[in-house]
């Protein structure tokens, strides 16, 4: 068996709303609650398990590799929702997408301030 990421816990002020946000933007389903977690399974089998967290949340970065068509659909949802987006992880290029490695990418935030990214080419894959 090869090593694979199976799941990660995502801290949230409202786990249900946060899971719904991600699922709606990416076109996925929210799974039934499992223990204290609200899971969102990504098509490659990795699950993001949302957990309510009181107080300050340390922001994390979650990047999603998508096809060109999926990028168009997801980016359309980002724009339709009126979300701010950036071409870079530091949010210095607002309202732009990037074309790194010959693909496209964009960053946006979830309701907890996590830095989400959609990209069509893995980093270092060339152009």
PDB file of N, CA, C and O in Angstrom, residues 35-115:
ATOM      1  N   UNK A  35     -19.551  11.480  14.305  1.00  0.00           N
ATOM      2  CA  UNK A  35     -19.019  11.957  15.580  1.00  0.00           C
ATOM      3  C   UNK A  35     -19.187  13.464  15.627  1.00  0.00           C
ATOM      4  O   UNK A  35     -20.244  13.988  15.277  1.00  0.00           O
ATOM      5  N   UNK A  36     -18.129  14.182  15.992  1.00  0.00           N
ATOM      6  CA  UNK A  36     -18.234  15.640  16.045  1.00  0.00           C
ATOM      7  C   UNK A  36     -17.964  16.325  14.697  1.00  0.00           C
ATOM      8  O   UNK A  36     -17.935  17.539  14.614  1.00  0.00           O
ATOM      9  N   UNK A  37     -17.761  15.549  13.636  1.00  0.00           N
ATOM     10  CA  UNK A  37     -17.312  16.083  12.357  1.00  0.00           C
ATOM     11  C   UNK A  37     -18.424  16.133  11.312  1.00  0.00           C
ATOM     12  O   UNK A  37     -19.292  15.271  11.263  1.00  0.00           O
ATOM     13  N   UNK A  38     -18.339  17.143  10.435  1.00  0.00           N
ATOM     14  CA  UNK A  38     -19.151  17.222   9.229  1.00  0.00           C
ATOM     15  C   UNK A  38     -18.174  17.038   8.061  1.00  0.00           C
ATOM     16  O   UNK A  38     -17.363  17.917   7.771  1.00  0.00           O
ATOM     17  N   UNK A  39     -18.209  15.869   7.395  1.00  0.00           N
ATOM     18  CA  UNK A  39     -17.237  15.592   6.337  1.00  0.00           C
ATOM     19  C   UNK A  39     -17.685  16.061   4.955  1.00  0.00           C
ATOM     20  O   UNK A  39     -18.869  16.041   4.622  1.00  0.00           O
ATOM     21  N   UNK A  40     -16.694  16.477   4.178  1.00  0.00           N
ATOM     22  CA  UNK A  40     -16.873  16.731   2.752  1.00  0.00           C
ATOM     23  C   UNK A  40     -15.801  15.895   2.059  1.00  0.00           C
ATOM     24  O   UNK A  40     -14.606  16.126   2.258  1.00  0.00           O
ATOM     25  N   UNK A  41     -16.247  14.901   1.285  1.00  0.00           N
ATOM     26  CA  UNK A  41     -15.289  14.035   0.599  1.00  0.00           C
ATOM     27  C   UNK A  41     -14.962  14.591  -0.774  1.00  0.00           C
ATOM     28  O   UNK A  41     -15.850  14.938  -1.552  1.00  0.00           O
ATOM     29  N   UNK A  42     -13.669  14.670  -1.037  1.00  0.00           N
ATOM     30  CA  UNK A  42     -13.166  15.115  -2.332  1.00  0.00           C
ATOM     31  C   UNK A  42     -13.117  13.881  -3.242  1.00  0.00           C
ATOM     32  O   UNK A  42     -12.890  12.770  -2.759  1.00  0.00           O
ATOM     33  N   UNK A  43     -13.320  14.007  -4.550  1.00  0.00           N
ATOM     34  CA  UNK A  43     -13.388  12.834  -5.428  1.00  0.00           C
ATOM     35  C   UNK A  43     -12.184  11.881  -5.364  1.00  0.00           C
ATOM     36  O   UNK A  43     -12.325  10.713  -5.690  1.00  0.00           O
ATOM     37  N   UNK A  44     -11.015  12.340  -4.922  1.00  0.00           N
ATOM     38  CA  UNK A  44      -9.873  11.428  -4.828  1.00  0.00           C
ATOM     39  C   UNK A  44      -9.860  10.647  -3.510  1.00  0.00           C
ATOM     40  O   UNK A  44      -8.902   9.952  -3.211  1.00  0.00           O
ATOM     41  N   UNK A  45     -10.947  10.763  -2.728  1.00  0.00           N
ATOM     42  CA  UNK A  45     -11.079   9.979  -1.509  1.00  0.00           C
ATOM     43  C   UNK A  45     -10.634  10.671  -0.232  1.00  0.00           C
ATOM     44  O   UNK A  45     -10.846  10.149   0.858  1.00  0.00           O
ATOM     45  N   UNK A  46     -10.032  11.830  -0.332  1.00  0.00           N
ATOM     46  CA  UNK A  46      -9.626  12.588   0.856  1.00  0.00           C
ATOM     47  C   UNK A  46     -10.865  13.284   1.415  1.00  0.00           C
ATOM     48  O   UNK A  46     -11.675  13.824   0.668  1.00  0.00           O
ATOM     49  N   UNK A  47     -11.004  13.255   2.740  1.00  0.00           N
ATOM     50  CA  UNK A  47     -12.142  13.900   3.385  1.00  0.00           C
ATOM     51  C   UNK A  47     -11.673  15.076   4.216  1.00  0.00           C
ATOM     52  O   UNK A  47     -10.695  14.968   4.958  1.00  0.00           O
ATOM     53  N   UNK A  48     -12.361  16.197   4.079  1.00  0.00           N
ATOM     54  CA  UNK A  48     -12.149  17.343   4.959  1.00  0.00           C
ATOM     55  C   UNK A  48     -13.229  17.258   6.025  1.00  0.00           C
ATOM     56  O   UNK A  48     -14.416  17.327   5.713  1.00  0.00           O
ATOM     57  N   UNK A  49     -12.806  17.041   7.270  1.00  0.00           N
ATOM     58  CA  UNK A  49     -13.721  16.867   8.395  1.00  0.00           C
ATOM     59  C   UNK A  49     -13.817  18.176   9.163  1.00  0.00           C
ATOM     60  O   UNK A  49     -12.881  18.560   9.877  1.00  0.00           O
ATOM     61  N   UNK A  50     -14.947  18.857   9.012  1.00  0.00           N
ATOM     62  CA  UNK A  50     -15.151  20.142   9.681  1.00  0.00           C
ATOM     63  C   UNK A  50     -15.518  19.920  11.140  1.00  0.00           C
ATOM     64  O   UNK A  50     -16.351  19.073  11.466  1.00  0.00           O
ATOM     65  N   UNK A  51     -14.881  20.698  12.015  1.00  0.00           N
ATOM     66  CA  UNK A  51     -15.059  20.588  13.457  1.00  0.00           C
ATOM     67  C   UNK A  51     -15.252  21.976  14.037  1.00  0.00           C
ATOM     68  O   UNK A  51     -14.463  22.884  13.737  1.00  0.00           O
ATOM     69  N   UNK A  52     -16.290  22.150  14.844  1.00  0.00           N
ATOM     70  CA  UNK A  52     -16.490  23.439  15.504  1.00  0.00           C
ATOM     71  C   UNK A  52     -15.323  23.745  16.420  1.00  0.00           C
ATOM     72  O   UNK A  52     -14.827  22.871  17.144  1.00  0.00           O
ATOM     73  N   UNK A  53     -14.883  24.985  16.365  1.00  0.00           N
ATOM     74  CA  UNK A  53     -13.756  25.436  17.173  1.00  0.00           C
ATOM     75  C   UNK A  53     -14.084  26.814  17.742  1.00  0.00           C
ATOM     76  O   UNK A  53     -14.414  27.723  16.992  1.00  0.00           O
ATOM     77  N   UNK A  54     -13.995  26.927  19.056  1.00  0.00           N
ATOM     78  CA  UNK A  54     -14.248  28.223  19.708  1.00  0.00           C
ATOM     79  C   UNK A  54     -12.993  29.081  19.619  1.00  0.00           C
ATOM     80  O   UNK A  54     -11.884  28.576  19.524  1.00  0.00           O
ATOM     81  N   UNK A  55     -13.177  30.366  19.622  1.00  0.00           N
ATOM     82  CA  UNK A  55     -12.032  31.276  19.644  1.00  0.00           C
ATOM     83  C   UNK A  55     -11.420  31.478  18.280  1.00  0.00           C
ATOM     84  O   UNK A  55     -12.021  31.222  17.241  1.00  0.00           O
ATOM     85  N   UNK A  56     -10.182  31.922  18.294  1.00  0.00           N
ATOM     86  CA  UNK A  56      -9.453  32.236  17.075  1.00  0.00           C
ATOM     87  C   UNK A  56      -9.091  30.960  16.317  1.00  0.00           C
ATOM     88  O   UNK A  56      -8.651  29.985  16.910  1.00  0.00           O
ATOM     89  N   UNK A  57      -9.279  31.003  15.016  1.00  0.00           N
ATOM     90  CA  UNK A  57      -8.926  29.873  14.157  1.00  0.00           C
ATOM     91  C   UNK A  57      -7.650  30.219  13.403  1.00  0.00           C
ATOM     92  O   UNK A  57      -7.562  31.285  12.776  1.00  0.00           O
ATOM     93  N   UNK A  58      -6.680  29.345  13.488  1.00  0.00           N
ATOM     94  CA  UNK A  58      -5.459  29.510  12.708  1.00  0.00           C
ATOM     95  C   UNK A  58      -5.780  29.125  11.274  1.00  0.00           C
ATOM     96  O   UNK A  58      -6.212  28.001  11.006  1.00  0.00           O
ATOM     97  N   UNK A  59      -5.605  30.063  10.365  1.00  0.00           N
ATOM     98  CA  UNK A  59      -5.970  29.786   8.980  1.00  0.00           C
ATOM     99  C   UNK A  59      -5.010  28.784   8.357  1.00  0.00           C
ATOM    100  O   UNK A  59      -3.815  28.759   8.648  1.00  0.00           O
ATOM    101  N   UNK A  60      -5.568  27.972   7.498  1.00  0.00           N
ATOM    102  CA  UNK A  60      -4.828  26.956   6.769  1.00  0.00           C
ATOM    103  C   UNK A  60      -5.035  27.178   5.275  1.00  0.00           C
ATOM    104  O   UNK A  60      -5.889  27.965   4.865  1.00  0.00           O
ATOM    105  N   UNK A  61      -4.259  26.456   4.473  1.00  0.00           N
ATOM    106  CA  UNK A  61      -4.368  26.536   3.022  1.00  0.00           C
ATOM    107  C   UNK A  61      -4.799  25.172   2.490  1.00  0.00           C
ATOM    108  O   UNK A  61      -4.208  24.154   2.849  1.00  0.00           O
ATOM    109  N   UNK A  62      -5.820  25.168   1.657  1.00  0.00           N
ATOM    110  CA  UNK A  62      -6.300  23.944   1.027  1.00  0.00           C
ATOM    111  C   UNK A  62      -6.378  24.198  -0.470  1.00  0.00           C
ATOM    112  O   UNK A  62      -7.085  25.108  -0.916  1.00  0.00           O
ATOM    113  N   UNK A  63      -5.640  23.405  -1.249  1.00  0.00           N
ATOM    114  CA  UNK A  63      -5.585  23.583  -2.697  1.00  0.00           C
ATOM    115  C   UNK A  63      -6.268  22.402  -3.382  1.00  0.00           C
ATOM    116  O   UNK A  63      -6.059  21.243  -2.998  1.00  0.00           O
ATOM    117  N   UNK A  64      -7.059  22.695  -4.405  1.00  0.00           N
ATOM    118  CA  UNK A  64      -7.828  21.680  -5.110  1.00  0.00           C
ATOM    119  C   UNK A  64      -7.449  21.690  -6.579  1.00  0.00           C
ATOM    120  O   UNK A  64      -7.663  22.689  -7.275  1.00  0.00           O
ATOM    121  N   UNK A  65      -6.875  20.584  -7.051  1.00  0.00           N
ATOM    122  CA  UNK A  65      -6.523  20.428  -8.453  1.00  0.00           C
ATOM    123  C   UNK A  65      -7.785  20.060  -9.219  1.00  0.00           C
ATOM    124  O   UNK A  65      -8.470  19.091  -8.871  1.00  0.00           O
ATOM    125  N   UNK A  66      -8.112  20.846 -10.231  1.00  0.00           N
ATOM    126  CA  UNK A  66      -9.345  20.667 -10.999  1.00  0.00           C
ATOM    127  C   UNK A  66      -9.038  20.693 -12.493  1.00  0.00           C
ATOM    128  O   UNK A  66      -7.990  21.184 -12.909  1.00  0.00           O
ATOM    129  N   UNK A  67      -9.961  20.185 -13.284  1.00  0.00           N
ATOM    130  CA  UNK A  67      -9.809  20.254 -14.738  1.00  0.00           C
ATOM    131  C   UNK A  67     -10.101  21.682 -15.207  1.00  0.00           C
ATOM    132  O   UNK A  67     -10.622  22.506 -14.459  1.00  0.00           O
ATOM    133  N   UNK A  68      -9.811  21.939 -16.460  1.00  0.00           N
ATOM    134  CA  UNK A  68     -10.112  23.257 -17.032  1.00  0.00           C
ATOM    135  C   UNK A  68     -11.610  23.552 -16.971  1.00  0.00           C
ATOM    136  O   UNK A  68     -12.023  24.655 -16.610  1.00  0.00           O
ATOM    137  N   UNK A  69     -12.430  22.561 -17.326  1.00  0.00           N
ATOM    138  CA  UNK A  69     -13.882  22.755 -17.281  1.00  0.00           C
ATOM    139  C   UNK A  69     -14.360  22.980 -15.855  1.00  0.00           C
ATOM    140  O   UNK A  69     -15.231  23.832 -15.608  1.00  0.00           O
ATOM    141  N   UNK A  70     -13.823  22.204 -14.913  1.00  0.00           N
ATOM    142  CA  UNK A  70     -14.198  22.380 -13.507  1.00  0.00           C
ATOM    143  C   UNK A  70     -13.786  23.766 -13.013  1.00  0.00           C
ATOM    144  O   UNK A  70     -14.521  24.398 -12.246  1.00  0.00           O
ATOM    145  N   UNK A  71     -12.620  24.238 -13.445  1.00  0.00           N
ATOM    146  CA  UNK A  71     -12.180  25.577 -13.060  1.00  0.00           C
ATOM    147  C   UNK A  71     -13.216  26.611 -13.489  1.00  0.00           C
ATOM    148  O   UNK A  71     -13.614  27.463 -12.701  1.00  0.00           O
ATOM    149  N   UNK A  72     -13.652  26.515 -14.741  1.00  0.00           N
ATOM    150  CA  UNK A  72     -14.648  27.468 -15.241  1.00  0.00           C
ATOM    151  C   UNK A  72     -15.911  27.443 -14.387  1.00  0.00           C
ATOM    152  O   UNK A  72     -16.441  28.492 -14.023  1.00  0.00           O
ATOM    153  N   UNK A  73     -16.389  26.258 -14.067  1.00  0.00           N
ATOM    154  CA  UNK A  73     -17.619  26.118 -13.278  1.00  0.00           C
ATOM    155  C   UNK A  73     -17.433  26.650 -11.867  1.00  0.00           C
ATOM    156  O   UNK A  73     -18.257  27.423 -11.365  1.00  0.00           O
ATOM    157  N   UNK A  74     -16.349  26.238 -11.217  1.00  0.00           N
ATOM    158  CA  UNK A  74     -16.091  26.671  -9.836  1.00  0.00           C
ATOM    159  C   UNK A  74     -15.828  28.170  -9.783  1.00  0.00           C
ATOM    160  O   UNK A  74     -16.371  28.874  -8.923  1.00  0.00           O
ATOM    161  N   UNK A  75     -15.028  28.670 -10.708  1.00  0.00           N
ATOM    162  CA  UNK A  75     -14.733  30.101 -10.725  1.00  0.00           C
ATOM    163  C   UNK A  75     -16.015  30.899 -10.963  1.00  0.00           C
ATOM    164  O   UNK A  75     -16.212  31.964 -10.378  1.00  0.00           O
ATOM    165  N   UNK A  76     -16.915  30.358 -11.775  1.00  0.00           N
ATOM    166  CA  UNK A  76     -18.209  30.997 -11.970  1.00  0.00           C
ATOM    167  C   UNK A  76     -18.998  31.080 -10.671  1.00  0.00           C
ATOM    168  O   UNK A  76     -19.638  32.100 -10.382  1.00  0.00           O
ATOM    169  N   UNK A  77     -18.937  30.023  -9.869  1.00  0.00           N
ATOM    170  CA  UNK A  77     -19.627  30.046  -8.567  1.00  0.00           C
ATOM    171  C   UNK A  77     -18.995  31.068  -7.628  1.00  0.00           C
ATOM    172  O   UNK A  77     -19.697  31.739  -6.859  1.00  0.00           O
ATOM    173  N   UNK A  78     -17.674  31.184  -7.661  1.00  0.00           N
ATOM    174  CA  UNK A  78     -16.966  32.165  -6.834  1.00  0.00           C
ATOM    175  C   UNK A  78     -17.437  33.567  -7.200  1.00  0.00           C
ATOM    176  O   UNK A  78     -17.783  34.374  -6.334  1.00  0.00           O
ATOM    177  N   UNK A  79     -17.481  33.860  -8.480  1.00  0.00           N
ATOM    178  CA  UNK A  79     -17.909  35.183  -8.938  1.00  0.00           C
ATOM    179  C   UNK A  79     -19.384  35.423  -8.635  1.00  0.00           C
ATOM    180  O   UNK A  79     -19.765  36.511  -8.201  1.00  0.00           O
ATOM    181  N   UNK A  80     -20.214  34.403  -8.870  1.00  0.00           N
ATOM    182  CA  UNK A  80     -21.651  34.533  -8.609  1.00  0.00           C
ATOM    183  C   UNK A  80     -21.921  34.811  -7.132  1.00  0.00           C
ATOM    184  O   UNK A  80     -22.834  35.565  -6.792  1.00  0.00           O
ATOM    185  N   UNK A  81     -21.111  34.221  -6.259  1.00  0.00           N
ATOM    186  CA  UNK A  81     -21.271  34.433  -4.814  1.00  0.00           C
ATOM    187  C   UNK A  81     -20.712  35.782  -4.368  1.00  0.00           C
ATOM    188  O   UNK A  81     -20.864  36.165  -3.209  1.00  0.00           O
ATOM    189  N   UNK A  82     -20.047  36.492  -5.276  1.00  0.00           N
ATOM    190  CA  UNK A  82     -19.481  37.799  -4.931  1.00  0.00           C
ATOM    191  C   UNK A  82     -18.260  37.702  -4.036  1.00  0.00           C
ATOM    192  O   UNK A  82     -17.936  38.651  -3.319  1.00  0.00           O
ATOM    193  N   UNK A  83     -17.556  36.563  -4.093  1.00  0.00           N
ATOM    194  CA  UNK A  83     -16.377  36.378  -3.254  1.00  0.00           C
ATOM    195  C   UNK A  83     -15.171  37.108  -3.836  1.00  0.00           C
ATOM    196  O   UNK A  83     -14.992  37.138  -5.065  1.00  0.00           O
ATOM    197  N   UNK A  84     -14.357  37.663  -2.965  1.00  0.00           N
ATOM    198  CA  UNK A  84     -13.082  38.227  -3.402  1.00  0.00           C
ATOM    199  C   UNK A  84     -12.178  37.073  -3.824  1.00  0.00           C
ATOM    200  O   UNK A  84     -12.252  35.978  -3.263  1.00  0.00           O
ATOM    201  N   UNK A  85     -11.345  37.312  -4.826  1.00  0.00           N
ATOM    202  CA  UNK A  85     -10.387  36.296  -5.253  1.00  0.00           C
ATOM    203  C   UNK A  85      -9.094  36.978  -5.654  1.00  0.00           C
ATOM    204  O   UNK A  85      -9.061  38.188  -5.944  1.00  0.00           O
ATOM    205  N   UNK A  86      -8.030  36.188  -5.649  1.00  0.00           N
ATOM    206  CA  UNK A  86      -6.696  36.702  -5.913  1.00  0.00           C
ATOM    207  C   UNK A  86      -5.927  35.719  -6.778  1.00  0.00           C
ATOM    208  O   UNK A  86      -6.218  34.523  -6.800  1.00  0.00           O
ATOM    209  N   UNK A  87      -4.892  36.206  -7.444  1.00  0.00           N
ATOM    210  CA  UNK A  87      -4.030  35.368  -8.266  1.00  0.00           C
ATOM    211  C   UNK A  87      -2.875  34.778  -7.462  1.00  0.00           C
ATOM    212  O   UNK A  87      -2.150  33.936  -7.975  1.00  0.00           O
ATOM    213  N   UNK A  88      -2.729  35.202  -6.209  1.00  0.00           N
ATOM    214  CA  UNK A  88      -1.573  34.783  -5.421  1.00  0.00           C
ATOM    215  C   UNK A  88      -1.986  34.475  -3.977  1.00  0.00           C
ATOM    216  O   UNK A  88      -2.998  34.983  -3.501  1.00  0.00           O
ATOM    217  N   UNK A  89      -1.184  33.662  -3.287  1.00  0.00           N
ATOM    218  CA  UNK A  89      -1.542  33.267  -1.921  1.00  0.00           C
ATOM    219  C   UNK A  89      -1.457  34.394  -0.901  1.00  0.00           C
ATOM    220  O   UNK A  89      -2.024  34.289   0.187  1.00  0.00           O
ATOM    221  N   UNK A  90      -0.763  35.464  -1.235  1.00  0.00           N
ATOM    222  CA  UNK A  90      -0.611  36.590  -0.302  1.00  0.00           C
ATOM    223  C   UNK A  90      -1.672  37.671  -0.520  1.00  0.00           C
ATOM    224  O   UNK A  90      -1.655  38.703   0.135  1.00  0.00           O
ATOM    225  N   UNK A  91      -2.536  37.439  -1.486  1.00  0.00           N
ATOM    226  CA  UNK A  91      -3.654  38.350  -1.791  1.00  0.00           C
ATOM    227  C   UNK A  91      -3.161  39.737  -2.204  1.00  0.00           C
ATOM    228  O   UNK A  91      -3.750  40.747  -1.851  1.00  0.00           O
ATOM    229  N   UNK A  92      -2.097  39.755  -2.986  1.00  0.00           N
ATOM    230  CA  UNK A  92      -1.541  41.014  -3.487  1.00  0.00           C
ATOM    231  C   UNK A  92      -2.030  41.343  -4.892  1.00  0.00           C
ATOM    232  O   UNK A  92      -1.794  42.437  -5.389  1.00  0.00           O
ATOM    233  N   UNK A  93      -2.691  40.373  -5.545  1.00  0.00           N
ATOM    234  CA  UNK A  93      -3.190  40.577  -6.905  1.00  0.00           C
ATOM    235  C   UNK A  93      -4.700  40.315  -6.930  1.00  0.00           C
ATOM    236  O   UNK A  93      -5.161  39.299  -7.436  1.00  0.00           O
ATOM    237  N   UNK A  94      -5.487  41.254  -6.366  1.00  0.00           N
ATOM    238  CA  UNK A  94      -6.936  41.052  -6.282  1.00  0.00           C
ATOM    239  C   UNK A  94      -7.606  41.089  -7.652  1.00  0.00           C
ATOM    240  O   UNK A  94      -7.168  41.787  -8.561  1.00  0.00           O
ATOM    241  N   UNK A  95      -8.683  40.294  -7.767  1.00  0.00           N
ATOM    242  CA  UNK A  95      -9.476  40.303  -8.985  1.00  0.00           C
ATOM    243  C   UNK A  95      -8.801  39.680 -10.180  1.00  0.00           C
ATOM    244  O   UNK A  95      -9.248  39.867 -11.310  1.00  0.00           O
ATOM    245  N   UNK A  96      -7.717  38.929  -9.958  1.00  0.00           N
ATOM    246  CA  UNK A  96      -6.990  38.286 -11.049  1.00  0.00           C
ATOM    247  C   UNK A  96      -6.915  36.789 -10.809  1.00  0.00           C
ATOM    248  O   UNK A  96      -7.060  36.333  -9.681  1.00  0.00           O
ATOM    249  N   UNK A  97      -6.655  36.034 -11.883  1.00  0.00           N
ATOM    250  CA  UNK A  97      -6.280  34.638 -11.763  1.00  0.00           C
ATOM    251  C   UNK A  97      -4.837  34.530 -12.233  1.00  0.00           C
ATOM    252  O   UNK A  97      -4.319  35.441 -12.882  1.00  0.00           O
ATOM    253  N   UNK A  98      -4.178  33.425 -11.884  1.00  0.00           N
ATOM    254  CA  UNK A  98      -2.803  33.242 -12.354  1.00  0.00           C
ATOM    255  C   UNK A  98      -2.779  32.210 -13.482  1.00  0.00           C
ATOM    256  O   UNK A  98      -3.768  31.522 -13.726  1.00  0.00           O
ATOM    257  N   UNK A  99      -1.644  32.140 -14.146  1.00  0.00           N
ATOM    258  CA  UNK A  99      -1.449  31.187 -15.239  1.00  0.00           C
ATOM    259  C   UNK A  99      -0.170  30.395 -14.999  1.00  0.00           C
ATOM    260  O   UNK A  99       0.560  30.079 -15.945  1.00  0.00           O
ATOM    261  N   UNK A 100       0.055  30.040 -13.744  1.00  0.00           N
ATOM    262  CA  UNK A 100       1.257  29.300 -13.362  1.00  0.00           C
ATOM    263  C   UNK A 100       1.301  27.943 -14.064  1.00  0.00           C
ATOM    264  O   UNK A 100       0.277  27.271 -14.198  1.00  0.00           O
ATOM    265  N   UNK A 101       2.492  27.575 -14.500  1.00  0.00           N
ATOM    266  CA  UNK A 101       2.738  26.274 -15.138  1.00  0.00           C
ATOM    267  C   UNK A 101       1.840  26.023 -16.346  1.00  0.00           C
ATOM    268  O   UNK A 101       1.525  24.879 -16.677  1.00  0.00           O
ATOM    269  N   UNK A 102       1.373  27.099 -16.989  1.00  0.00           N
ATOM    270  CA  UNK A 102       0.553  26.961 -18.175  1.00  0.00           C
ATOM    271  C   UNK A 102      -0.908  26.644 -17.890  1.00  0.00           C
ATOM    272  O   UNK A 102      -1.672  26.372 -18.803  1.00  0.00           O
ATOM    273  N   UNK A 103      -1.302  26.722 -16.629  1.00  0.00           N
ATOM    274  CA  UNK A 103      -2.693  26.472 -16.259  1.00  0.00           C
ATOM    275  C   UNK A 103      -3.340  27.732 -15.724  1.00  0.00           C
ATOM    276  O   UNK A 103      -2.926  28.845 -16.062  1.00  0.00           O
ATOM    277  N   UNK A 104      -4.341  27.548 -14.913  1.00  0.00           N
ATOM    278  CA  UNK A 104      -5.005  28.679 -14.263  1.00  0.00           C
ATOM    279  C   UNK A 104      -5.178  28.379 -12.784  1.00  0.00           C
ATOM    280  O   UNK A 104      -5.330  27.223 -12.395  1.00  0.00           O
ATOM    281  N   UNK A 105      -5.167  29.443 -11.988  1.00  0.00           N
ATOM    282  CA  UNK A 105      -5.360  29.276 -10.556  1.00  0.00           C
ATOM    283  C   UNK A 105      -5.953  30.526  -9.940  1.00  0.00           C
ATOM    284  O   UNK A 105      -5.796  31.629 -10.454  1.00  0.00           O
ATOM    285  N   UNK A 106      -6.636  30.318  -8.821  1.00  0.00           N
ATOM    286  CA  UNK A 106      -7.223  31.435  -8.078  1.00  0.00           C
ATOM    287  C   UNK A 106      -7.321  31.051  -6.610  1.00  0.00           C
ATOM    288  O   UNK A 106      -7.485  29.878  -6.271  1.00  0.00           O
ATOM    289  N   UNK A 107      -7.219  32.060  -5.769  1.00  0.00           N
ATOM    290  CA  UNK A 107      -7.325  31.905  -4.318  1.00  0.00           C
ATOM    291  C   UNK A 107      -8.559  32.652  -3.834  1.00  0.00           C
ATOM    292  O   UNK A 107      -8.887  33.712  -4.353  1.00  0.00           O
ATOM    293  N   UNK A 108      -9.215  32.092  -2.826  1.00  0.00           N
ATOM    294  CA  UNK A 108     -10.361  32.741  -2.200  1.00  0.00           C
ATOM    295  C   UNK A 108     -10.458  32.227  -0.775  1.00  0.00           C
ATOM    296  O   UNK A 108      -9.828  31.235  -0.419  1.00  0.00           O
ATOM    297  N   UNK A 109     -11.223  32.923   0.050  1.00  0.00           N
ATOM    298  CA  UNK A 109     -11.311  32.541   1.460  1.00  0.00           C
ATOM    299  C   UNK A 109     -12.655  31.899   1.776  1.00  0.00           C
ATOM    300  O   UNK A 109     -13.677  32.259   1.194  1.00  0.00           O
ATOM    301  N   UNK A 110     -12.622  30.982   2.737  1.00  0.00           N
ATOM    302  CA  UNK A 110     -13.870  30.420   3.250  1.00  0.00           C
ATOM    303  C   UNK A 110     -14.338  31.280   4.422  1.00  0.00           C
ATOM    304  O   UNK A 110     -13.663  32.253   4.790  1.00  0.00           O
ATOM    305  N   UNK A 111     -15.492  30.989   5.016  1.00  0.00           N
ATOM    306  CA  UNK A 111     -16.013  31.840   6.090  1.00  0.00           C
ATOM    307  C   UNK A 111     -15.120  31.938   7.329  1.00  0.00           C
ATOM    308  O   UNK A 111     -15.301  32.835   8.148  1.00  0.00           O
ATOM    309  N   UNK A 112     -14.146  31.046   7.463  1.00  0.00           N
ATOM    310  CA  UNK A 112     -13.246  31.046   8.614  1.00  0.00           C
ATOM    311  C   UNK A 112     -11.896  31.682   8.310  1.00  0.00           C
ATOM    312  O   UNK A 112     -11.021  31.718   9.152  1.00  0.00           O
ATOM    313  N   UNK A 113     -11.736  32.165   7.080  1.00  0.00           N
ATOM    314  CA  UNK A 113     -10.476  32.777   6.675  1.00  0.00           C
ATOM    315  C   UNK A 113      -9.461  31.802   6.125  1.00  0.00           C
ATOM    316  O   UNK A 113      -8.336  32.186   5.806  1.00  0.00           O
ATOM    317  N   UNK A 114      -9.843  30.511   5.962  1.00  0.00           N
ATOM    318  CA  UNK A 114      -8.921  29.559   5.341  1.00  0.00           C
ATOM    319  C   UNK A 114      -8.701  29.979   3.896  1.00  0.00           C
ATOM    320  O   UNK A 114      -9.623  30.419   3.209  1.00  0.00           O
ATOM    321  N   UNK A 115      -7.467  29.861   3.438  1.00  0.00           N
ATOM    322  CA  UNK A 115      -7.068  30.272   2.100  1.00  0.00           C
ATOM    323  C   UNK A 115      -7.262  29.093   1.151  1.00  0.00           C
ATOM    324  O   UNK A 115      -6.476  28.152   1.163  1.00  0.00           O
TER     325      UNK A 115
END
